[in-house]
XYZ file of C-alpha atoms in Angstrom:
321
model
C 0.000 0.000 0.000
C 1.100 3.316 -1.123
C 1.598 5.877 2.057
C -0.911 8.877 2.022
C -1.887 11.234 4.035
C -5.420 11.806 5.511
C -6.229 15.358 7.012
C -9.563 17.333 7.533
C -11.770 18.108 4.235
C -11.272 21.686 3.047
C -13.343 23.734 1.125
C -9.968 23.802 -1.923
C -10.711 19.629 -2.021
C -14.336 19.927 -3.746
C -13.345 19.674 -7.348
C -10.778 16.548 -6.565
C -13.692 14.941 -4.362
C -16.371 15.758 -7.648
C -13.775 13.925 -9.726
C -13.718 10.978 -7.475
C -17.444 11.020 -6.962
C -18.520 11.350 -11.036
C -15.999 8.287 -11.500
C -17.942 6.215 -8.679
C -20.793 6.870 -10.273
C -19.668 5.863 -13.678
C -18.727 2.287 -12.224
C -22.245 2.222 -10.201
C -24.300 2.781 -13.324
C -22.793 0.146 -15.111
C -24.822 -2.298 -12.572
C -27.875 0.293 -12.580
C -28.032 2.123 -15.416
C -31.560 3.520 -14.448
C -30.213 5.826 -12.042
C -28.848 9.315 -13.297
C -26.547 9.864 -16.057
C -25.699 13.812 -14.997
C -23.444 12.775 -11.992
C -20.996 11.611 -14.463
C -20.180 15.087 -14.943
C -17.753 15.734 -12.816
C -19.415 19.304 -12.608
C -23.021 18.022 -11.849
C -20.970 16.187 -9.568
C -19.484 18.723 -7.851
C -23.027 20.209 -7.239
C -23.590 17.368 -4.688
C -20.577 17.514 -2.978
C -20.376 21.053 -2.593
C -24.080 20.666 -0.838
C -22.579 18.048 1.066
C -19.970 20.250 2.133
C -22.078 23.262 2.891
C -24.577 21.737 5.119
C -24.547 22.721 9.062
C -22.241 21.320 11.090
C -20.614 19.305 7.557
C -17.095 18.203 8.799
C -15.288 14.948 7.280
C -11.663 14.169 5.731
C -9.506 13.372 2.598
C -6.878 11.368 2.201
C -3.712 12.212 0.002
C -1.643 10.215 -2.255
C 1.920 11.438 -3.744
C -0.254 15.159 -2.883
C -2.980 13.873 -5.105
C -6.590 13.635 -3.546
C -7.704 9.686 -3.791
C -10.298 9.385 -1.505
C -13.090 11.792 0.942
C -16.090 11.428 3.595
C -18.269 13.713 4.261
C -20.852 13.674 7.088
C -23.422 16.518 8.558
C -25.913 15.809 10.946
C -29.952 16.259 11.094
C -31.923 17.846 12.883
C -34.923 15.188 13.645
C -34.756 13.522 17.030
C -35.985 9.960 15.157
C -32.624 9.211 14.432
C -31.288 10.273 17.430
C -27.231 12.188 17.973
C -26.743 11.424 14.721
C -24.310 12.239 11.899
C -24.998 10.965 8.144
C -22.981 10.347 5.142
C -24.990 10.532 2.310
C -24.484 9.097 -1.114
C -22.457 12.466 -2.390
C -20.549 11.855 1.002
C -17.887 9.790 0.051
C -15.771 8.182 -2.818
C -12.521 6.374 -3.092
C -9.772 4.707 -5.481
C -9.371 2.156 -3.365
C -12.512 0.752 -0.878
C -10.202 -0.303 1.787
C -9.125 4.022 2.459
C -12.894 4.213 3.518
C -11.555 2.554 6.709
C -8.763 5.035 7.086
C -11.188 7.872 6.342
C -13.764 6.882 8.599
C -11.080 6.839 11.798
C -10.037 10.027 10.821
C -13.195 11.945 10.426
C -15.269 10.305 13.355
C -13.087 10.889 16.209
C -14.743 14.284 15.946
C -18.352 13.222 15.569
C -17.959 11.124 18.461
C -16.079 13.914 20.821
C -19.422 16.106 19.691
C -21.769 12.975 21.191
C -22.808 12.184 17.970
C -22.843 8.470 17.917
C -25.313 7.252 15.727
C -23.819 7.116 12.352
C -25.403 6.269 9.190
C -24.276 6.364 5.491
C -25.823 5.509 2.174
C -23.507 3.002 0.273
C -23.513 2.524 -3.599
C -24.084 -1.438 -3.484
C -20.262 -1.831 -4.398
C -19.634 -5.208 -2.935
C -15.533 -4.278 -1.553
C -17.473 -1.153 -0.410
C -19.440 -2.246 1.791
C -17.363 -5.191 2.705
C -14.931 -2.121 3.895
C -18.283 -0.205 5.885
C -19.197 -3.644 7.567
C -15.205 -3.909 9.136
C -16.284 -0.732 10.452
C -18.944 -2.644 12.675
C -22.078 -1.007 10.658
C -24.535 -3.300 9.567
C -27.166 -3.200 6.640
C -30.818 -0.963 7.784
C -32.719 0.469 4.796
C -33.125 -0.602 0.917
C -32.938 1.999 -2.002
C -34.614 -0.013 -5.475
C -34.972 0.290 -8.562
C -36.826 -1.380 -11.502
C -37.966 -0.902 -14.819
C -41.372 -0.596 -15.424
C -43.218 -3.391 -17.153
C -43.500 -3.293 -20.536
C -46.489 -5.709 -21.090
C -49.775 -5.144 -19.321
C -49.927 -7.103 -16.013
C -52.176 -10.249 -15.963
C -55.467 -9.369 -13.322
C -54.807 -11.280 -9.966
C -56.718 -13.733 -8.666
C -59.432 -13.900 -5.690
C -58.692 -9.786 -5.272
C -59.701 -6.936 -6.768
C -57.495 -3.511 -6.582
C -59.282 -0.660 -7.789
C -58.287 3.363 -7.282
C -59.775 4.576 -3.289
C -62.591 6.187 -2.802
C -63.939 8.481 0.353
C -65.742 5.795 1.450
C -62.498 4.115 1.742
C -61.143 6.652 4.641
C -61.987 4.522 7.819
C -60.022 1.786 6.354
C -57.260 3.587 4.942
C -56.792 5.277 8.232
C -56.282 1.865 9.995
C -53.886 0.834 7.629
C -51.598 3.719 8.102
C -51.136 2.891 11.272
C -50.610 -0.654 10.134
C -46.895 -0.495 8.832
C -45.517 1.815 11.780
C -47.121 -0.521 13.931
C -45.584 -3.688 12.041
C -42.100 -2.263 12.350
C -42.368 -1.157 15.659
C -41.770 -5.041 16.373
C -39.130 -7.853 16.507
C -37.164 -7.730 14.106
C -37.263 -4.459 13.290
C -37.902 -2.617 16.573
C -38.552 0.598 14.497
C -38.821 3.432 17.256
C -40.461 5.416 14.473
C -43.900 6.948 16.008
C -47.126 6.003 15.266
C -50.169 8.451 14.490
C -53.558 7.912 16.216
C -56.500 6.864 14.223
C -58.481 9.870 14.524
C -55.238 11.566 13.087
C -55.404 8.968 10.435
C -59.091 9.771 9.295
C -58.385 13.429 9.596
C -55.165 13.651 7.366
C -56.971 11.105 4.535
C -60.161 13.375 4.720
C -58.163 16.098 3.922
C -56.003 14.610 1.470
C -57.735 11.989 -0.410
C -58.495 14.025 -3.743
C -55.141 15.126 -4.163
C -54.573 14.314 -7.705
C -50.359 13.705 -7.328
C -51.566 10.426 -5.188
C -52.794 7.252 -6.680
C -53.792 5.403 -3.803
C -55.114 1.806 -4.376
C -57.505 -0.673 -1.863
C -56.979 -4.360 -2.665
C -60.672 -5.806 -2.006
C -60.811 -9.716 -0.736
C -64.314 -11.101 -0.348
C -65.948 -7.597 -0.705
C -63.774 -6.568 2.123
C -60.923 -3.578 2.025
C -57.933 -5.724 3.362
C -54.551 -3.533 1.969
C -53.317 0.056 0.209
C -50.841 1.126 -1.956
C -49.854 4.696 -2.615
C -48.009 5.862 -5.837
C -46.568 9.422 -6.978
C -43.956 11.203 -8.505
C -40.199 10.274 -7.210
C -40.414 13.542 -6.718
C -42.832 13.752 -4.010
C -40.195 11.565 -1.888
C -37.556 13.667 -0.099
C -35.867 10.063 0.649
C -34.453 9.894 -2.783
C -32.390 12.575 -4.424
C -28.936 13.515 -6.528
C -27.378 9.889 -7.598
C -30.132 7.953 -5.975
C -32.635 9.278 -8.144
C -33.568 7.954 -10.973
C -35.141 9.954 -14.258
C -38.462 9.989 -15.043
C -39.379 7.450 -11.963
C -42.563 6.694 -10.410
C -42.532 6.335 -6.560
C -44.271 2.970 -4.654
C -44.435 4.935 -1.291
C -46.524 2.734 0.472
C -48.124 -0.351 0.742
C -49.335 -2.074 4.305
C -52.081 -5.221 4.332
C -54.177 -5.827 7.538
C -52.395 -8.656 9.656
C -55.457 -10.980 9.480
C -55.058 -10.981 5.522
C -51.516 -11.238 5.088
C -50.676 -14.704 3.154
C -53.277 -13.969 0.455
C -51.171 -11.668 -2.184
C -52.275 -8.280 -1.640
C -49.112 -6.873 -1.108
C -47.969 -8.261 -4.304
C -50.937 -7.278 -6.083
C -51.114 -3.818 -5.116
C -47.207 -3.547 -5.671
C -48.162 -4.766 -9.076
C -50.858 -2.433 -9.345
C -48.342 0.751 -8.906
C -46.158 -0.834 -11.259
C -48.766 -0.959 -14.167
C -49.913 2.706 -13.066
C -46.450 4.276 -13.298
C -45.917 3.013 -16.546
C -49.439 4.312 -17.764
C -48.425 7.772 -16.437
C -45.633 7.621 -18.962
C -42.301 7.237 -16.189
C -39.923 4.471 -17.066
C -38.704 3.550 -13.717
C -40.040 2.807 -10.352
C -38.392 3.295 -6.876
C -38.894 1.795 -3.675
C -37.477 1.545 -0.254
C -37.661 -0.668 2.889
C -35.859 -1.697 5.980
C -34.282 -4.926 5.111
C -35.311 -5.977 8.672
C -38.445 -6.310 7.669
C -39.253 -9.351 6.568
C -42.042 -8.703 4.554
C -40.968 -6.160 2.049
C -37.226 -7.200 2.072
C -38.483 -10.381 0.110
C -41.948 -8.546 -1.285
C -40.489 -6.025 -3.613
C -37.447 -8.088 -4.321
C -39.531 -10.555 -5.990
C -41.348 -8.029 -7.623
C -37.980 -7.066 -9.554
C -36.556 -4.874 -7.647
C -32.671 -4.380 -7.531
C -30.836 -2.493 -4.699
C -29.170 0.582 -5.374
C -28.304 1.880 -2.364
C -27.517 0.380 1.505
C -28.396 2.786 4.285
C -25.843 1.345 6.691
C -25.985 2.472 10.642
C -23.785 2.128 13.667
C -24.379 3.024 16.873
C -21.426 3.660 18.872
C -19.975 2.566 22.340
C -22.732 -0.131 22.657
């Protein structure tokens, strides 16, 4: 191994860090070449990194090679209690020649995060296999799904036993309960989400307020007469989840999908999954995106099946437990 030098990220190390990031992205669009084309420009590139760089409290490192910049992290924190003292490396956050100098970065940069108390760390990983190899020796461990997929180019053969059909107002009482459905689901083993949970008259109230909004297709999958799941699709750009590199052009957004607990087993998640698929490609978009936390074990074999390939890993660690 060649020596380098790692010291703290400077404002004079965004165009090396754009070059590094445009050719990351160049590599991770051979595997997905539904996601973005612009970042290969290393100045579209630069765009991301320089917002990286400029958010609040941004702080990270580079690391030098021969005085040549070959690899940089960068991590800010937010502000939302959810995810507690938190500091996140997002996708424009980081890029290296060599996977294994993630490992030196990573020392160097979170000493400080973890002198400020900020020890829940969490980064969004191209799925680069040496990559995150090199994140995992860093004792984080796989959380959320980023997905893409095509969207079908034949019509969809009508399921069986089920009919899915657009909501109606009538719908609300049932739509309500099923919001509170998925929180509810991932509030338990094994995904002990701590995420919080809405009441139902909260429910009712937000769906009688917002069930004619025309950016929404939200879908009821009917079994014996009987409302038993929804699914919700929009615009990926309704979704402030997926943006810069992770965001595909032209892509339709599955945003959510939860079937009562007593009906699970019959295909409605499937079908209504389905269902968004054949109504983003009727709106005219050519991809669709998804996410999930790959503790659930639901979704993380749902959508999967449904063709669904993993961009991106959310990856989290939580120190000095």
């Amino acid at each position: 191994m060649s020596r380098h030098v790692i010291r703290p990220f400077e404002e004079a190390d965004l165009a090396a860090a754009a070059s590094l990031l445009a050719q990351r992205h160049r590599v991770h669009r051979k595997r997905h070449p539904l996601l973005p084309a612009d970042y290969e420009d290393e100045r579209l590139a630069l765009v991301e990194v320089t917002a990286a760089w400029e958010s609040e409290g941004a702080s990270g490192a580079v690391m030098l090679e021969g005085g040549e910049v070959t690899g940089y992290l960068l991590a800010a924190p937010k502000p939302s209690t959810t995810w507690g003292p938190n500091i996140w490396v997002e996708a424009a956050g980081h890029a290296v020649r060599e996977p294994e100098h993630i490992r030196d970065l990573y020392g160097a940069a979170a000493a400080k995060w973890v002198d400020d108390g900020r020890i829940a760390h969490y980064v969004l990983v191209p799925d680069d296999p040496e990559l995150i190899n090199a994140w995992f020796r860093l004792a984080f461990g796989s959380q959320h799904a980023h997905a893409v997929r095509p969207v079908p180019d034949t019509p969809l053969p009508p399921t069986r036993d089920l009919v899915v059909r657009r909501a109606a107002r009538a719908d609300i009482p049932v739509l309500a309960e099923l919001d509170l459905v998925l929180p509810q689901h991932q509030g338990l083993s094994p995904v002990f989400s701590s995420g919080g949970i809405p009441t139902l008259e909260e429910a009712v109230a937000d769906w009688e307020e917002s069930i004619d909004d025309q950016d929404y297709a939200t879908f009821v999958a009917e079994y014996n007469g009987q409302v038993i799941g929804s699914a919700i699709g929009c615009s990926l750009d309704k979704s402030s989840a997926h943006n810069g590199l992770a965001k595909p052009d032209n892509a339709g957004f599955l945003g959510f999908a939860a079937v009562l607990p007593s009906a699970r087993g019959l295909g409605a998640g499937r079908a209504l999954g389905e269902t968004v698929l054949q109504w983003s490609a009727d709106t005219g978009y050519t991809s669709v995106v998804t996410d999930w936390r790959v503790t659930n074990l639901l979704s993380s074999r749902t959508w999967p099946r449904l063709g669904f390939q993993q961009t991106f890993h959310r990856l989290h660690r939580l120190i000095g437990h």
